[in-house]
XYZ file of N, CA and C in Angstrom:
114
model
N -49.492 58.064 -25.023
C -49.414 56.872 -25.050
C -48.975 56.107 -23.813
N -49.989 55.635 -22.936
C -49.313 54.731 -21.980
C -49.242 53.462 -22.717
N -48.197 53.007 -21.724
C -47.370 51.562 -21.981
C -49.033 50.138 -21.914
N -48.762 49.356 -22.738
C -50.256 48.633 -22.809
C -49.415 46.845 -22.498
N -50.198 46.377 -22.222
C -49.633 44.996 -21.289
C -48.637 44.252 -21.955
N -48.123 44.422 -23.316
C -47.066 43.744 -24.121
C -46.192 44.588 -23.621
N -45.872 45.627 -23.517
C -44.588 46.517 -23.062
C -43.655 45.911 -22.180
N -43.635 45.216 -21.304
C -42.711 44.371 -20.134
C -42.334 43.234 -21.319
N -42.751 42.866 -21.667
C -42.431 41.459 -22.568
C -41.682 42.447 -23.231
N -42.402 43.221 -24.127
C -41.323 44.231 -25.261
C -39.869 44.139 -24.756
N -39.761 45.104 -23.655
C -38.577 45.797 -22.708
C -37.567 44.483 -22.572
N -38.329 43.386 -22.168
C -37.490 42.104 -21.919
C -36.627 41.616 -23.160
N -37.333 41.588 -24.316
C -37.256 40.900 -25.425
C -35.891 41.670 -25.809
N -36.344 43.197 -25.889
C -35.088 44.258 -26.395
C -33.809 44.173 -25.569
N -33.626 43.647 -24.528
C -32.291 43.700 -23.847
C -31.918 42.764 -24.401
N -32.726 41.327 -24.307
C -32.223 40.000 -24.809
C -31.265 40.237 -26.076
N -32.175 41.345 -27.128
C -31.512 41.608 -28.592
C -30.316 42.320 -28.581
N -29.814 43.101 -27.169
C -29.060 43.549 -26.873
C -27.851 42.847 -26.427
N -28.106 42.222 -25.372
C -27.149 41.438 -24.868
C -26.911 40.520 -25.709
N -27.849 39.850 -27.063
C -26.739 38.601 -28.228
C -26.020 39.833 -29.068
N -26.327 40.952 -29.023
C -25.442 41.781 -29.896
C -26.338 42.137 -31.277
N -27.779 41.840 -31.346
C -28.169 42.403 -32.515
C -28.793 43.610 -32.604
N -28.570 44.167 -34.208
C -29.198 45.823 -33.903
C -30.809 45.737 -33.677
N -30.700 46.653 -32.037
C -31.836 46.636 -32.003
C -33.344 47.307 -32.618
N -32.837 47.929 -33.690
C -33.480 49.474 -34.350
C -34.791 47.953 -35.420
N -33.748 47.061 -35.901
C -34.457 45.711 -36.648
C -35.582 45.624 -35.788
N -35.422 45.136 -34.722
C -36.709 44.242 -33.720
C -37.885 45.336 -33.272
N -36.776 46.587 -32.953
C -37.840 47.649 -32.615
C -39.305 47.928 -33.438
N -38.736 48.352 -34.227
C -39.666 48.630 -35.105
C -41.167 47.889 -35.553
N -41.055 46.546 -35.858
C -42.399 45.836 -36.119
C -42.730 45.603 -34.759
N -42.239 45.507 -34.037
C -43.006 45.422 -32.159
C -43.232 46.513 -32.461
N -42.848 47.640 -32.376
C -43.777 48.810 -31.942
C -45.028 48.991 -32.560
N -44.865 48.633 -34.380
C -45.998 49.066 -34.551
C -47.034 48.186 -34.548
N -46.715 46.811 -33.726
C -47.899 45.369 -33.452
C -48.104 46.505 -32.621
N -47.966 46.826 -31.534
C -48.211 47.235 -30.485
C -49.291 48.604 -30.965
N -49.041 49.501 -31.509
C -49.473 50.515 -31.547
C -51.287 49.899 -32.305
N -51.299 48.999 -32.505
C -52.256 47.929 -33.714
C -52.879 47.427 -32.498
N -52.675 46.781 -31.549
C -53.376 45.901 -30.998
C -54.784 46.816 -29.942
């Protein structure tokens, strides 16, 4: 799988969520699914 356009923004959002201390898995799963769907 090659990274798509939204991946860099996705990684940025993940960094933010990690810094704010939220569980990253909760955010990653729906995001990854939407990236695969698009």
